[in-house]
PDB file of C-alpha atoms in Angstrom:
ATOM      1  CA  UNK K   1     -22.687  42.319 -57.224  1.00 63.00           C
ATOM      2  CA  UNK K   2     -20.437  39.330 -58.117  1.00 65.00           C
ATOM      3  CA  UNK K   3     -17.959  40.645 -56.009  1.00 65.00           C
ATOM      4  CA  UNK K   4     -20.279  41.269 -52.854  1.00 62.00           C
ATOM      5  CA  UNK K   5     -21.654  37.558 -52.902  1.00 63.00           C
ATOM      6  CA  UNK K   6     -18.099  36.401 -53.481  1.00 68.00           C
ATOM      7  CA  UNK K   7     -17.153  37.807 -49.826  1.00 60.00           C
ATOM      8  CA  UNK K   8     -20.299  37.200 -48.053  1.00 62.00           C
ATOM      9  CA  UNK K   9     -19.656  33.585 -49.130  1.00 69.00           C
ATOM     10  CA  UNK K  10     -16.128  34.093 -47.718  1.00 66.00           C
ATOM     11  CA  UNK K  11     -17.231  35.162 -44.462  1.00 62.00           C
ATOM     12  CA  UNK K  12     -19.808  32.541 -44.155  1.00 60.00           C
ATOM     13  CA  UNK K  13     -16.946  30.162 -44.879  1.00 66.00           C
ATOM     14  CA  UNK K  14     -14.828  31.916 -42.263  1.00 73.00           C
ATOM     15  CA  UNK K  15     -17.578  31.741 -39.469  1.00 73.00           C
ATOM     16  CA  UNK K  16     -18.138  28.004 -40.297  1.00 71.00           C
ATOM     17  CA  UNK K  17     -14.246  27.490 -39.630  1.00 71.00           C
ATOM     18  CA  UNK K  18     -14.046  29.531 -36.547  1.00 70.00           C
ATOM     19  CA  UNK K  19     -16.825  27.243 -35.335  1.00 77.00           C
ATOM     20  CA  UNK K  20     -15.609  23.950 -36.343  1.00 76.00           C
ATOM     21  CA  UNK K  21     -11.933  25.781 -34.608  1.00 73.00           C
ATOM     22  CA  UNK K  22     -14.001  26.485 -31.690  1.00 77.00           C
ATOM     23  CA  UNK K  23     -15.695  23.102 -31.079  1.00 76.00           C
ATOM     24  CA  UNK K  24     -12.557  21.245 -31.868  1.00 78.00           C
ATOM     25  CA  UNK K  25     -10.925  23.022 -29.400  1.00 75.00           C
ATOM     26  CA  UNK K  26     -13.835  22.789 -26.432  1.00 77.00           C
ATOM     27  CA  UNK K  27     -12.913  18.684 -27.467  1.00 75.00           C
ATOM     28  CA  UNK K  28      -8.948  18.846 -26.628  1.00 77.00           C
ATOM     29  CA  UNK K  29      -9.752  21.038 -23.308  1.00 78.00           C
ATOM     30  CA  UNK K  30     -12.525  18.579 -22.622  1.00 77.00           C
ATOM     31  CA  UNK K  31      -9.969  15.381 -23.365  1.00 73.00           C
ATOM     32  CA  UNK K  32      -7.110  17.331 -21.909  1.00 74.00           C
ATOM     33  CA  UNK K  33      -8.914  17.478 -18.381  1.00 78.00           C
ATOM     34  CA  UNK K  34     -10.419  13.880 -18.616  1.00 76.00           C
ATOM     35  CA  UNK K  35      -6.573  12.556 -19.391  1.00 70.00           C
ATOM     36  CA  UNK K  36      -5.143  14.649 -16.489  1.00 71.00           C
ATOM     37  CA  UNK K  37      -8.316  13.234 -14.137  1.00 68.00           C
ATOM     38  CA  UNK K  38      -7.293   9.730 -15.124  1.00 69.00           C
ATOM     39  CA  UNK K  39      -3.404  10.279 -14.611  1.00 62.00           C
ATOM     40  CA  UNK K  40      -4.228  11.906 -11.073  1.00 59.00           C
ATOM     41  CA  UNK K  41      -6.867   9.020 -10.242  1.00 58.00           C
ATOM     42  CA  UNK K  42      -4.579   6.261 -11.663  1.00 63.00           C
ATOM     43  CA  UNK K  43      -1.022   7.058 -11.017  1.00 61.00           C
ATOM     44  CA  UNK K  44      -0.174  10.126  -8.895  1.00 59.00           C
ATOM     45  CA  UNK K  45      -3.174   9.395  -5.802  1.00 57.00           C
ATOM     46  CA  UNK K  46      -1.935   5.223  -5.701  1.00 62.00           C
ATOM     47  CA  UNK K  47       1.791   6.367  -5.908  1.00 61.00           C
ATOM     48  CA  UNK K  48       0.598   9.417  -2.779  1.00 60.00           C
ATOM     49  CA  UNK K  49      -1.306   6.663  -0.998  1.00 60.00           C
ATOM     50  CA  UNK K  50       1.473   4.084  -0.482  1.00 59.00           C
ATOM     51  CA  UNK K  51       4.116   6.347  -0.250  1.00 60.00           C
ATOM     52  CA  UNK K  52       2.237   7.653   2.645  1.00 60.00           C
ATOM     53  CA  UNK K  53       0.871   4.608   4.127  1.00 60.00           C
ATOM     54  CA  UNK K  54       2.873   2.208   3.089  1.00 62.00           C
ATOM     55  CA  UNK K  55       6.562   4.207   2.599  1.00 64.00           C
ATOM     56  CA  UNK K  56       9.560   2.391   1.392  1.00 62.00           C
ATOM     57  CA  UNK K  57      12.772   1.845   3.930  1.00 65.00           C
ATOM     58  CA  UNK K  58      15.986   1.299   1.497  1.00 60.00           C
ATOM     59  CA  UNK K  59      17.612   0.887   5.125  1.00 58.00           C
ATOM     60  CA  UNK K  60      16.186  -2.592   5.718  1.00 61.00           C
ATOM     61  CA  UNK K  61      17.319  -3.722   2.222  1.00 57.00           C
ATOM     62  CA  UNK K  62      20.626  -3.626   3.789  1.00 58.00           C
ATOM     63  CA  UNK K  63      22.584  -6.552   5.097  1.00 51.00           C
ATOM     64  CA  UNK K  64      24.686  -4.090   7.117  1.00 46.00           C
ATOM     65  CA  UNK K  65      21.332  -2.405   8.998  1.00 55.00           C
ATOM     66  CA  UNK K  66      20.602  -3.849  12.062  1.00 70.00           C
ATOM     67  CA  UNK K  67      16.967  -2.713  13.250  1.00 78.00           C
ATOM     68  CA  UNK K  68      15.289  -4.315  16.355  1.00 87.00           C
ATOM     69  CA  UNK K  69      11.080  -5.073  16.016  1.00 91.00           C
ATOM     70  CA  UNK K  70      10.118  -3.917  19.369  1.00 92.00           C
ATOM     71  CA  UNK K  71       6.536  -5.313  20.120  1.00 94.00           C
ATOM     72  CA  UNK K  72       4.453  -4.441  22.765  1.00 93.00           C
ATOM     73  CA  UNK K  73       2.967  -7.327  25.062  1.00 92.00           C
ATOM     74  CA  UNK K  74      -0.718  -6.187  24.111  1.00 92.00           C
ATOM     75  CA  UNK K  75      -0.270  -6.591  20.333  1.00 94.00           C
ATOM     76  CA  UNK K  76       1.837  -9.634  20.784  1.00 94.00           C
ATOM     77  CA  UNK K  77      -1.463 -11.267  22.471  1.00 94.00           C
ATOM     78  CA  UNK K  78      -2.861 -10.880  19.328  1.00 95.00           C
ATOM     79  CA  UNK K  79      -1.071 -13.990  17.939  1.00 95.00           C
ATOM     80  CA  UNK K  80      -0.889 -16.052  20.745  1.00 94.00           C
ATOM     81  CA  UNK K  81      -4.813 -15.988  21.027  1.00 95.00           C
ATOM     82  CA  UNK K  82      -5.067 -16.217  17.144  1.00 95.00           C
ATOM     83  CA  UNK K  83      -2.781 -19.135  17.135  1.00 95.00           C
ATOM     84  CA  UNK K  84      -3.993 -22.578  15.960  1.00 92.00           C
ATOM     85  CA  UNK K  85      -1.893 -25.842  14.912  1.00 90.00           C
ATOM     86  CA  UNK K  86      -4.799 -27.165  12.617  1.00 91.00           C
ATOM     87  CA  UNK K  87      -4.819 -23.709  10.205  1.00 93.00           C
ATOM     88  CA  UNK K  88      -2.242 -20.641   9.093  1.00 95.00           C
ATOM     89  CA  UNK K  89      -3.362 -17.102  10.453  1.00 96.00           C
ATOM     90  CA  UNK K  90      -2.606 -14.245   9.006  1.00 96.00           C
ATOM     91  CA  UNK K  91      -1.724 -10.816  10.698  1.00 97.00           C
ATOM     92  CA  UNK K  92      -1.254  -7.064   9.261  1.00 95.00           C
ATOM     93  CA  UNK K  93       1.383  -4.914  11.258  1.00 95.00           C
ATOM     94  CA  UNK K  94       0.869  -1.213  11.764  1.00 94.00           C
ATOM     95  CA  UNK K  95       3.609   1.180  12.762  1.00 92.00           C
ATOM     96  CA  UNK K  96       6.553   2.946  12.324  1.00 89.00           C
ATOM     97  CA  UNK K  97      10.099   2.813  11.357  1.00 86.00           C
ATOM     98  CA  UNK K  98      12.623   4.830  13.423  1.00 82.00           C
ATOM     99  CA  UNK K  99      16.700   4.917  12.669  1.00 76.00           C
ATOM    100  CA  UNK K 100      17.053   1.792  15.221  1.00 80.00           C
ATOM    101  CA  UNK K 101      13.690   0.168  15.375  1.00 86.00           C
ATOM    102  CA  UNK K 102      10.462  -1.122  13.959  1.00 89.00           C
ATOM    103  CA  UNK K 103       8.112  -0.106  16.513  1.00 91.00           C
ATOM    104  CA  UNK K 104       4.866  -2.326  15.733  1.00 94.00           C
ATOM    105  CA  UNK K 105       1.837  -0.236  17.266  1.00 93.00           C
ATOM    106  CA  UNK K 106      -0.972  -2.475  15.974  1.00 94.00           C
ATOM    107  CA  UNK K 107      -1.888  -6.056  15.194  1.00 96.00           C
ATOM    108  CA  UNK K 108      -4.821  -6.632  13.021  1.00 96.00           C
ATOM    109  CA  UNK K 109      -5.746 -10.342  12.278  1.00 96.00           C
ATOM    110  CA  UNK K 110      -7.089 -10.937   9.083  1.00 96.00           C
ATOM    111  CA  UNK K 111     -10.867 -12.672   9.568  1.00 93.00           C
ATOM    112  CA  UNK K 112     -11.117 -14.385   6.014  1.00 91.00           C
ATOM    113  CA  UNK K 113      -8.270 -15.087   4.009  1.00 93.00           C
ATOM    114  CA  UNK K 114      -7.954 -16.141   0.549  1.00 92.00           C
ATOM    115  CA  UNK K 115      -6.689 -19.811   1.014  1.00 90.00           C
ATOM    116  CA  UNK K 116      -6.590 -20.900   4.987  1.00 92.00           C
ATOM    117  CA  UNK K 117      -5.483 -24.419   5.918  1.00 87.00           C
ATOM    118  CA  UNK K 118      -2.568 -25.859   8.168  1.00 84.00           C
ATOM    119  CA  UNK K 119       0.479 -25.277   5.835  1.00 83.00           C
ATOM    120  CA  UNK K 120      -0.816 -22.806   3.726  1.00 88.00           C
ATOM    121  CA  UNK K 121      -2.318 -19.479   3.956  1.00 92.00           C
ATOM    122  CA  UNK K 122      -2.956 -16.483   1.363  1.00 92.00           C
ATOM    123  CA  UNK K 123      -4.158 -13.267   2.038  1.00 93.00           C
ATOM    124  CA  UNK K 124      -3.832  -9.586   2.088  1.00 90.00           C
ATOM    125  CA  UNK K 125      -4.300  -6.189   4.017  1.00 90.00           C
ATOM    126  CA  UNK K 126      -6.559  -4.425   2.335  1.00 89.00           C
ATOM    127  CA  UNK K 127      -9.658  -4.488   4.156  1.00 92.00           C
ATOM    128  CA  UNK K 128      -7.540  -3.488   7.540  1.00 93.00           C
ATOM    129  CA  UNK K 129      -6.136  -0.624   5.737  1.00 89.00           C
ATOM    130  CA  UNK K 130      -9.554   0.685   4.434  1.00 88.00           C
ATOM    131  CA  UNK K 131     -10.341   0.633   8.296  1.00 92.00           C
ATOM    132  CA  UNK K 132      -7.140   2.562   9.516  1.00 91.00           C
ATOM    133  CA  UNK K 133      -6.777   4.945   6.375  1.00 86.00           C
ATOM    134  CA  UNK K 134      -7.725   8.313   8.161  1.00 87.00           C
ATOM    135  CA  UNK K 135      -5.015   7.481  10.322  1.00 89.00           C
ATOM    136  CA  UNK K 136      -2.547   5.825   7.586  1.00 87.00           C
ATOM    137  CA  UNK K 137      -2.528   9.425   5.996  1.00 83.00           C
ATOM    138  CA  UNK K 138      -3.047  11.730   8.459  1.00 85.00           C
ATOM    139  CA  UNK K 139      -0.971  10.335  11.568  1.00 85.00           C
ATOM    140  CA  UNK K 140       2.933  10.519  10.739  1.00 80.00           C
ATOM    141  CA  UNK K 141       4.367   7.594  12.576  1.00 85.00           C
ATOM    142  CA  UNK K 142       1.207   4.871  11.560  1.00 90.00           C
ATOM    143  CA  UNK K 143       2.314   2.850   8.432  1.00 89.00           C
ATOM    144  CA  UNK K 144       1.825  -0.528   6.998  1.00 90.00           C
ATOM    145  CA  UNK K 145       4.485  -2.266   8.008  1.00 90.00           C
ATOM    146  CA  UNK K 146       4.445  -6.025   6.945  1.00 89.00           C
ATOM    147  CA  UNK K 147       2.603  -8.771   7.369  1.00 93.00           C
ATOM    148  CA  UNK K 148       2.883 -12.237  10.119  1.00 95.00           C
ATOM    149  CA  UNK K 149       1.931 -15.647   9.591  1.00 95.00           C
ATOM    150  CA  UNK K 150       1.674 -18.401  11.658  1.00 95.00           C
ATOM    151  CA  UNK K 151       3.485 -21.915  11.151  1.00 93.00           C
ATOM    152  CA  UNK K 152       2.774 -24.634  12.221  1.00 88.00           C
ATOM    153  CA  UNK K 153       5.866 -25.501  13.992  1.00 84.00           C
ATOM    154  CA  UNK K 154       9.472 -23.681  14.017  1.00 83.00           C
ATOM    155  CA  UNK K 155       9.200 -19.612  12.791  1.00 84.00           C
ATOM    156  CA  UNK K 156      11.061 -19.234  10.118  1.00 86.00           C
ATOM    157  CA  UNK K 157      10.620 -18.518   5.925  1.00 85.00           C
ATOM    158  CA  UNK K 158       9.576 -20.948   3.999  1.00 84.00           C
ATOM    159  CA  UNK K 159      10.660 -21.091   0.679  1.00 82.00           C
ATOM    160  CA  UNK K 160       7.837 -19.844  -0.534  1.00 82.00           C
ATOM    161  CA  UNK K 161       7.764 -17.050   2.312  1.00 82.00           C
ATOM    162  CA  UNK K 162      10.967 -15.800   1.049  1.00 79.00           C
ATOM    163  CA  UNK K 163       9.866 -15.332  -2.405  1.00 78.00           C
ATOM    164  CA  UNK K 164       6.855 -13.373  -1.440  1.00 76.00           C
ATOM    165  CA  UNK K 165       9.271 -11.189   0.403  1.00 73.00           C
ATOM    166  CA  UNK K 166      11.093 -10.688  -2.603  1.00 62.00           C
ATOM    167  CA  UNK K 167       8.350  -9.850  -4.693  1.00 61.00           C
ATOM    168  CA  UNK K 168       6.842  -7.381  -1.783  1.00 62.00           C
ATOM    169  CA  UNK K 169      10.063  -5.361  -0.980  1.00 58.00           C
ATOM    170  CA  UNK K 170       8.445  -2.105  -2.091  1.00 59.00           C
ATOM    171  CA  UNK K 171       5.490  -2.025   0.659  1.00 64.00           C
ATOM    172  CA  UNK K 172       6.696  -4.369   3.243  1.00 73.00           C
ATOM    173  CA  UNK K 173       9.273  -3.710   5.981  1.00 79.00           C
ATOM    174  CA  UNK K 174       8.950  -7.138   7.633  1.00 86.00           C
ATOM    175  CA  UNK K 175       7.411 -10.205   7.073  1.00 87.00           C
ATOM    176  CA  UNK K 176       6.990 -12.352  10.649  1.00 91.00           C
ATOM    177  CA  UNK K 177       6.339 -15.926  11.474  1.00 93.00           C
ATOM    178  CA  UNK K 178       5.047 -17.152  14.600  1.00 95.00           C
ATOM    179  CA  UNK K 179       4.606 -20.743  15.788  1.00 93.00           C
ATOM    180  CA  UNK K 180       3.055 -20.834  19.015  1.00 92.00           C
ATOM    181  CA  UNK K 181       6.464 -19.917  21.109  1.00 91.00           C
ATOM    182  CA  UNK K 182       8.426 -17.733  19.028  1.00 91.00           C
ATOM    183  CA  UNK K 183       8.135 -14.923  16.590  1.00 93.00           C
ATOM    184  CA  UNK K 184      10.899 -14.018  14.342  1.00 92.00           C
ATOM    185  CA  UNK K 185      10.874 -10.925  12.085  1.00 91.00           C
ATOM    186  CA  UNK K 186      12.879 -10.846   8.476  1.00 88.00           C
ATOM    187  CA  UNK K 187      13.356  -8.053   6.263  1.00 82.00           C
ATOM    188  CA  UNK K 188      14.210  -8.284   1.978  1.00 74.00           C
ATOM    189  CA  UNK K 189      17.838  -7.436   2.596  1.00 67.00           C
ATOM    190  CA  UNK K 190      18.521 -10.986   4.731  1.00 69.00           C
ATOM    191  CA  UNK K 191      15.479 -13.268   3.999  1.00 66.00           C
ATOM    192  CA  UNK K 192      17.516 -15.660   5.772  1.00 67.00           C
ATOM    193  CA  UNK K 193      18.248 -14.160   9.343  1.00 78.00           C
ATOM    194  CA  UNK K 194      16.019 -12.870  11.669  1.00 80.00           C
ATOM    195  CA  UNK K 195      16.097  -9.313  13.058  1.00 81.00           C
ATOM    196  CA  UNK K 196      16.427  -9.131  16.422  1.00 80.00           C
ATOM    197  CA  UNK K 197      13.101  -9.198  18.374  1.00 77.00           C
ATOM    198  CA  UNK K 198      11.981  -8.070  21.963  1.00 80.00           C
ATOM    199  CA  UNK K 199       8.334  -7.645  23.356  1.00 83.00           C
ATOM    200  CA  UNK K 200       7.938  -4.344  25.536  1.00 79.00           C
ATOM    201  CA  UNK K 201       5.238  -3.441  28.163  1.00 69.00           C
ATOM    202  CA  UNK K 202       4.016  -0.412  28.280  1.00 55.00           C
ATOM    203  CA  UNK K 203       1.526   2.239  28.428  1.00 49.00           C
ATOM    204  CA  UNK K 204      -1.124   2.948  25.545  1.00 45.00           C
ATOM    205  CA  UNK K 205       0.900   6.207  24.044  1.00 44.00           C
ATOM    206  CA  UNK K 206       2.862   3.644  21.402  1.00 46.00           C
ATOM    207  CA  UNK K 207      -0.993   3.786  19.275  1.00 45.00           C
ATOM    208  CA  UNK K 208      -1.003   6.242  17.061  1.00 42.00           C
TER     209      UNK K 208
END
């Protein structure tokens, strides 16, 4: 009799394990799919999303790369009717990079930056590339390219300018500066010298 409540006591014990064995492992699934969700949400869709939209161009690191910005005459409107001597304006450039060129497609100027006043400006591209993303993922030559500022007087990189180009290499192509009469382009590799420039008229086919 001893004996018999002995191993139903056992297999009580057993069941209670197998349970506990059970649950614990319905937890680590459970966790295991929550810490994949948050690795896919957090790491692999941002690192997907800019190396689609905003893909890096090792080329135009190089001092020995010579690339032309071709900009059509329609986009290039953009910052001439933008451009004011009393404040900074800020522009996002959409594109693509070919083996030769940096074809801009599309200007977007950005309504309300950050900090805005003549000398300074501070802003980003976020709100233009929520507008464009269908086409930022799904249309193969439509990136972010870079950004353009306006100066004042004479287009070139400030100090500052150049530093934020440093800092940016790893989503920008260019960074431009326009002053009323000329727009120069620079890329990371020579912060220093402007890329050769040319403004293009032509049909609409150049949008994505």
């Amino acid at each position: 009799m001893e004996r018999k409540k002995q191993l139903l006591r056992e297999a009580v014990d057993r069941r209670k394990e197998n349970r506990r064995l059970r649950k614990r492992n319905r937890q680590w699934r459970w966790f295991s799919r929550l810490f994949l969700a948050v690795l896919l949400v957090s790491v692999v869709l941002p690192c997907f999303f800019f190396l689609r939209v905003a893909p890096m161009h090792p080329e135009m690191w190089s001092d020995q790369v010579e690339k032309k910005v071709v900009v059509p005459e329609v986009e290039y409107d953009v910052f001439q009717r933008r451009y004011n001597e009393s404040v900074e304006n800020g522009f996002c450039l959409f594109g693509d990079v070919d083996e030769d060129i940096v074809l801009v497609r599309e200007v977007e100027w950005v309504e309300d930056p950050e900090i805005q006043r003549k000398g300074r400006i501070r802003f980003d591209c976020i709100k233009a590339m929520k507008k464009n993303w269908r086409r930022l993922l799904f249309s193969s030559d439509f990136n972010f390219l870079g950004t353009v500022h306006t100066h004042p007087s004479g287009a070139y990189l400030s100090r500052a300018d150049a530093r934020n180009l440093g800092s940016s290499w790893w989503h920008k192509s260019v960074k431009g500066v326009f002053d009323g009469r000329e727009l120069n382009f620079f890329s990371y590799g020579e912060p220093g010298e402007a890329l050769e420039m040319s403004v293009i008229s032509f049909g609409g086919w150049y949008r994505a």
